XYZ file of C-alpha atoms in Angstrom:
393
model
C 1.226 -11.554 25.434
C 1.351 -7.989 26.798
C -0.618 -5.546 24.631
C -0.123 -2.480 26.834
C 2.408 0.157 25.804
C 5.344 0.992 28.058
C 5.999 4.566 29.282
C 8.869 4.772 26.783
C 6.562 3.762 23.948
C 3.946 6.288 25.030
C 6.631 8.981 25.058
C 7.679 7.921 21.569
C 4.055 8.211 20.412
C 3.829 11.760 21.767
C 7.071 12.748 20.033
C 5.822 11.421 16.696
C 2.457 13.134 17.163
C 4.093 16.485 17.878
C 6.460 16.230 14.920
C 3.690 15.275 12.501
C 1.528 18.138 13.737
C 4.345 20.588 13.014
C 5.398 19.159 9.645
C 2.344 17.720 7.866
C 0.985 20.360 5.424
C -2.599 21.247 6.351
C -3.793 21.190 2.745
C -2.651 17.579 2.455
C -4.285 16.447 5.703
C -7.516 18.186 4.620
C -7.520 16.149 1.425
C -6.871 12.913 3.293
C -9.560 13.483 5.932
C -12.096 14.247 3.206
C -11.010 11.591 0.693
C -10.074 14.180 -1.929
C -7.690 13.243 -4.710
C -4.003 13.455 -3.881
C -1.626 14.580 -6.603
C 1.860 13.250 -7.227
C 3.207 16.437 -5.625
C 1.120 15.758 -2.512
C 2.319 12.178 -2.178
C 5.947 12.770 -3.024
C 6.041 16.031 -1.082
C 5.106 14.198 2.115
C 7.546 11.412 1.272
C 10.372 13.935 0.952
C 9.425 15.554 4.280
C 9.659 12.142 5.929
C 12.845 11.399 4.013
C 14.518 14.544 5.274
C 13.687 13.492 8.827
C 14.968 9.965 8.138
C 11.538 8.424 8.653
C 10.453 7.431 5.140
C 12.280 4.157 5.642
C 10.716 3.870 9.088
C 10.991 0.088 9.079
C 14.650 0.032 8.090
C 17.515 -1.006 10.387
C 20.158 1.564 11.258
C 22.799 -0.157 9.138
C 20.859 0.891 6.024
C 20.093 4.419 7.192
C 16.804 3.741 8.954
C 15.829 4.720 12.501
C 16.111 1.146 13.776
C 12.726 1.264 15.471
C 11.127 -1.706 17.170
C 8.004 -3.319 15.701
C 5.863 -1.492 18.266
C 7.429 1.868 17.444
C 6.728 1.281 13.754
C 3.109 0.529 14.607
C 2.789 3.693 16.687
C 4.334 5.769 13.892
C 1.846 4.345 11.384
C -1.056 5.020 13.739
C -0.121 8.615 14.539
C 0.505 9.569 10.910
C -2.772 7.974 9.817
C -4.846 9.661 12.512
C -3.229 13.013 11.692
C -4.349 12.744 8.076
C -1.023 11.957 6.472
C -1.135 10.141 3.125
C -0.161 6.516 3.137
C 3.487 6.091 2.325
C 3.607 4.756 -1.225
C 4.928 1.322 -0.271
C 6.617 0.114 -3.444
C 9.974 1.702 -2.650
C 10.492 1.916 1.123
C 8.226 -0.925 2.278
C 8.479 -3.479 -0.532
C 11.547 -3.384 -2.788
C 13.931 -1.899 -0.199
C 13.771 -4.955 2.110
C 14.462 -7.179 -0.916
C 17.501 -5.114 -1.879
C 18.706 -5.204 1.734
C 18.253 -8.962 2.052
C 19.297 -10.189 -1.388
C 21.006 -7.321 -3.227
C 24.758 -6.892 -3.303
C 26.611 -4.016 -1.650
C 26.814 -2.030 -4.875
C 23.056 -2.312 -5.456
C 22.346 -1.273 -1.876
C 24.606 1.763 -2.225
C 23.061 2.679 -5.573
C 19.337 2.288 -4.915
C 18.595 2.660 -1.188
C 19.495 6.376 -0.767
C 17.018 7.480 -3.458
C 14.295 5.394 -1.830
C 15.050 6.724 1.656
C 14.943 10.365 0.517
C 11.690 10.040 -1.435
C 13.384 11.314 -4.593
C 12.865 8.145 -6.647
C 9.360 6.787 -7.277
C 9.213 2.995 -7.593
C 6.519 0.906 -9.268
C 5.696 -2.781 -8.947
C 5.836 -5.062 -11.997
C 4.119 -8.234 -10.824
C 0.617 -8.754 -12.269
C 0.102 -9.555 -15.944
C -3.079 -10.023 -18.003
C -2.978 -13.774 -17.330
C -1.035 -13.729 -14.059
C -2.707 -12.185 -11.050
C -3.169 -14.419 -8.042
C -1.393 -17.117 -10.080
C 1.758 -15.030 -10.078
C 4.023 -17.978 -10.876
C 2.666 -17.980 -14.437
C 4.269 -14.650 -15.430
C 5.277 -14.544 -19.088
C 7.218 -11.282 -19.410
C 10.519 -12.560 -20.774
C 14.054 -11.410 -20.037
C 16.681 -12.904 -22.338
C 20.322 -12.615 -21.322
C 22.572 -11.228 -24.038
C 26.075 -10.492 -22.861
C 26.014 -7.904 -20.077
C 22.324 -7.051 -20.453
C 18.832 -8.512 -20.517
C 16.337 -7.888 -23.317
C 12.854 -7.606 -21.793
C 9.615 -8.159 -23.700
C 6.100 -8.482 -22.345
C 3.422 -6.669 -20.394
C 2.461 -5.848 -16.829
C -0.949 -4.599 -15.777
C -2.762 -3.002 -12.821
C 0.479 -1.147 -12.088
C -0.571 1.214 -9.309
C 0.491 4.821 -9.952
C 2.841 3.539 -12.639
C 2.348 6.796 -14.550
C 4.564 8.428 -11.908
C 7.217 5.714 -11.801
C 10.936 6.327 -12.199
C 12.012 2.726 -11.590
C 10.166 -0.593 -11.514
C 10.980 -3.909 -9.864
C 9.868 -6.758 -12.081
C 9.269 -10.462 -11.998
C 10.492 -11.735 -15.364
C 10.791 -15.184 -16.873
C 14.370 -16.221 -17.560
C 13.751 -19.953 -17.955
C 10.917 -22.285 -19.002
C 12.448 -25.404 -17.511
C 11.044 -27.142 -14.461
C 8.252 -25.741 -12.316
C 7.020 -22.237 -13.217
C 8.400 -20.797 -9.974
C 11.940 -21.940 -10.754
C 12.317 -19.837 -13.917
C 11.551 -16.385 -12.486
C 14.076 -13.634 -11.829
C 13.851 -10.301 -9.985
C 14.971 -7.395 -12.177
C 15.185 -3.638 -11.552
C 14.238 -1.554 -14.593
C 14.543 2.153 -15.387
C 11.079 3.190 -16.624
C 12.603 5.898 -18.807
C 14.376 3.241 -20.872
C 13.565 3.095 -24.624
C 10.817 0.567 -25.286
C 8.862 1.151 -22.059
C 5.280 2.326 -22.658
C 2.894 3.214 -19.828
C -0.791 3.248 -20.756
C -3.202 4.510 -18.064
C -6.388 2.560 -17.324
C -9.316 4.883 -16.658
C -11.396 3.678 -13.726
C -15.157 3.818 -13.243
C -14.883 7.052 -11.237
C -12.860 8.740 -13.970
C -9.582 8.553 -12.080
C -6.303 7.026 -13.199
C -4.721 4.911 -10.492
C -3.590 1.821 -12.388
C -1.787 1.289 -15.658
C -0.652 -1.172 -18.282
C 3.092 -1.226 -18.882
C 4.552 -2.650 -22.099
C 8.157 -3.705 -22.725
C 9.399 -3.821 -26.305
C 13.026 -4.997 -26.494
C 13.919 -3.018 -23.374
C 17.605 -3.260 -22.522
C 18.357 -3.728 -18.818
C 21.936 -3.993 -17.522
C 22.618 -7.420 -16.031
C 23.904 -5.660 -12.917
C 20.267 -4.788 -12.162
C 19.460 -8.437 -11.427
C 18.770 -8.948 -7.728
C 20.347 -12.093 -6.318
C 20.642 -15.105 -8.585
C 18.979 -15.735 -11.900
C 15.889 -17.967 -11.623
C 15.682 -17.410 -7.846
C 13.253 -14.483 -8.084
C 10.315 -16.436 -6.669
C 12.079 -16.615 -3.306
C 12.580 -12.853 -3.325
C 8.996 -12.273 -4.491
C 7.588 -14.192 -1.513
C 9.739 -12.113 0.837
C 8.265 -8.969 -0.669
C 4.669 -10.217 -0.665
C 4.746 -10.762 3.094
C 5.429 -7.021 3.452
C 2.744 -6.125 0.911
C -0.048 -8.145 2.490
C 0.664 -6.889 5.986
C 0.680 -3.338 4.587
C -2.696 -3.869 2.883
C -4.311 -4.627 6.270
C -3.758 -0.943 7.152
C -5.542 -1.060 10.501
C -4.531 2.501 11.328
C -6.249 3.955 8.285
C -9.329 1.924 9.220
C -9.353 3.596 12.649
C -9.198 7.029 10.995
C -11.956 6.162 8.525
C -14.128 4.816 11.361
C -14.079 8.283 12.905
C -14.936 9.790 9.506
C -17.855 7.378 9.206
C -19.154 8.521 12.597
C -18.857 12.187 11.548
C -20.804 11.537 8.358
C -23.462 9.504 10.162
C -23.969 12.316 12.693
C -24.070 15.051 10.042
C -26.639 13.097 8.018
C -28.853 12.295 11.008
C -28.513 8.521 10.908
C -26.239 8.113 13.931
C -29.284 7.999 16.204
C -30.764 5.121 14.230
C -30.053 2.140 16.475
C -29.852 -0.338 13.609
C -27.316 1.818 11.776
C -25.382 2.369 15.009
C -25.276 -1.423 15.408
C -23.513 -1.669 12.043
C -20.957 0.936 13.115
C -20.434 -0.954 16.382
C -19.860 -4.243 14.558
C -17.333 -2.541 12.292
C -15.545 -1.051 15.296
C -15.350 -4.468 16.961
C -13.799 -5.896 13.779
C -11.243 -3.070 13.642
C -10.300 -3.588 17.299
C -9.960 -7.341 16.657
C -7.717 -6.658 13.654
C -5.601 -4.311 15.754
C -5.292 -6.967 18.456
C -4.102 -9.422 15.803
C -1.506 -6.937 14.589
C -0.357 -6.258 18.157
C -0.200 -9.982 18.823
C 2.205 -10.371 15.917
C 4.223 -7.386 17.162
C 4.282 -8.768 20.703
C 5.656 -12.079 19.458
C 8.312 -10.308 17.392
C 9.315 -8.087 20.325
C 9.615 -11.015 22.735
C 11.695 -13.013 20.296
C 9.023 -15.660 19.789
C 8.058 -16.920 16.361
C 5.053 -14.985 15.142
C 2.255 -16.745 13.319
C 2.437 -16.664 9.524
C -0.683 -14.520 9.324
C 0.169 -11.995 6.604
C -2.577 -13.480 4.438
C -5.073 -13.399 7.308
C -4.293 -9.735 8.010
C -4.829 -8.985 4.334
C -8.210 -10.773 4.287
C -9.630 -9.023 7.338
C -8.137 -5.624 6.527
C -9.489 -5.597 2.970
C -12.978 -6.657 4.068
C -13.026 -3.905 6.693
C -12.051 -1.311 4.081
C -14.973 -2.365 1.891
C -17.352 -2.298 4.843
C -16.582 1.242 6.035
C -16.817 2.531 2.451
C -20.244 0.893 2.118
C -21.506 2.291 5.422
C -20.430 5.803 4.446
C -22.446 5.443 1.248
C -25.466 4.273 3.221
C -25.118 7.174 5.645
C -24.961 9.678 2.791
C -27.970 8.200 1.057
C -28.929 9.927 -2.223
C -26.249 12.563 -1.660
C -23.518 9.969 -2.132
C -23.430 10.888 -5.789
C -21.038 9.353 -8.266
C -18.093 11.696 -8.280
C -17.792 14.136 -11.171
C -14.195 15.231 -10.739
C -14.383 18.340 -12.873
C -17.423 19.562 -10.947
C -15.880 18.931 -7.550
C -12.663 20.687 -8.521
C -14.793 23.678 -9.571
C -16.630 23.633 -6.228
C -20.021 22.622 -7.637
C -21.929 19.450 -6.823
C -25.419 20.174 -8.125
C -28.573 21.705 -6.688
C -29.494 19.246 -3.985
C -30.990 21.017 -0.944
C -29.257 19.892 2.195
C -26.585 17.973 0.307
C -23.189 18.006 1.971
C -20.298 18.516 -0.514
C -18.167 16.297 1.728
C -20.287 13.352 0.558
C -19.295 13.761 -3.077
C -16.232 11.425 -2.980
C -18.085 8.583 -1.220
C -19.150 6.702 -4.339
C -15.663 6.959 -5.751
C -14.183 5.485 -2.568
C -16.810 2.725 -2.516
C -16.078 1.653 -6.086
C -12.322 1.898 -5.566
C -12.428 -0.303 -2.473
C -13.913 -3.195 -4.444
C -10.331 -3.925 -5.539
C -9.007 -4.637 -2.056
C -10.201 -8.242 -1.863
C -8.587 -8.964 -5.245
C -5.217 -7.222 -5.336
C -2.193 -8.459 -3.424
C -3.479 -11.986 -3.969
C -7.261 -12.537 -4.016
C -8.867 -13.336 -0.674
C -10.010 -16.738 -1.925
C -6.399 -17.687 -2.609
C -5.273 -16.178 0.703
C -7.757 -18.360 2.584
C -6.208 -21.451 1.026
C -2.727 -20.235 2.017
C -3.863 -19.564 5.606
C -5.482 -22.998 5.767
C -2.237 -24.657 4.707
C 0.286 -22.610 6.689
C -1.624 -21.809 9.883
C -4.193 -24.560 10.281
C -2.056 -27.290 8.703
C-alpha cells in the first residue's frame, strides 16, 4: 500500500486548487467557512459552475460525460474544494442516482436524465426513508401499482433532505408483497411537479428547514421511468447506498472543520488549555486515521486489488467525528455558543454579550444538526452489524 501521491497527482491537485480559487464565489466560501446558511441559489449556483467545467459529475467515466478521473484524483478534488470553502456537492443526483442510471438504466434513460444531472440544472431528491422504514429500509410501504403504461403511486416518504427544492425524486416503491420484503421493491424515477405530490417541510430545533415529508396521492408515473426490472430495486438500492455511506464519511470536510475548531479555540483563549488541546489532538488523530482508511481503499482500487467492503465503517467513523468537532466547537465557545436565532443573525445582531464573537452564533445549530449523522444513511448500530458480518465474518 503506497499512500504517497505521485508528481502527476500533485500537479493535478495544484490545477484543481488554482481553478477553484478563480471560480468559487467568495460570498459562498465565506458562508461555508463560518457555517452560515446556504440558500438554494448558493448550492445550485456552485453546482452549475462545476457543471459548466464538466466537474459536477467528477466521479463519472468519460463514456457518460465525466472527466474519467482515478479514485485518487477524485479524492484530491474533494479535498481541495472542501478546504477552499466550497459547499458539498448535493449528492442525490451526481453521486447517488447517476451511478444507478449508468449501471442499470437503459440507453434512453441515460440520454434523458444524465445531462441534467451533469449540468446542475435538475435538482434530485431521495425517496427512501418512510415513517416506519428507516434503517429497516426493506419494509417500505409506498405502493406503486402498474396500470397499463404507468404506475399509480401512493404513500409517504420522510426525512427527505432538501426535498423542498427537488425537481425529480428517485424512489423505492413496493410493487409486490410476495416473498421476502426485499424481493418486492422497485426503483422508480418521479417528477416532483406531478399532480398528487405534496412536500411538507419539517421545522428543525434550530428553526431551519432541511428535511421534509413527501406524500403521494394517486401520482401517475410513466412505466418508462422504472429503472431496471420490476421487483429488483433492492439490488439497485444497495448499489446506491454504498455511494451514500462513503460520501457521509466526508473526511475532507472534517479536515476543514478541524482548522475552524482551532481558530475558534485560539480566539476564545482555550487553545492554551492543555486538556482542551488534548481533545483537539485526539480528534486530529481520528481524522488522520479516517483519511488513511479512505486512502487505503483508494490504493486498493488503483492497484486493481479488491478493496475491503468498508463503506459502513467509513460512515460510522466519519459521522462520529462530525459530532465530535461540533461538540468541541461548542465547548470552546462556552456561553457565547448561543442557540441560533436566524432572524437576528441575518439582521447582524446577536445580543449584548461583551466579548462575544458573532462567529460563534451558528455553533449550537451545527451541534444539534450533527446529532443526525449517526442515524441517517443507516444507523450506526445497524452499520456495526453489517461490518461484523461482511468484514469480520
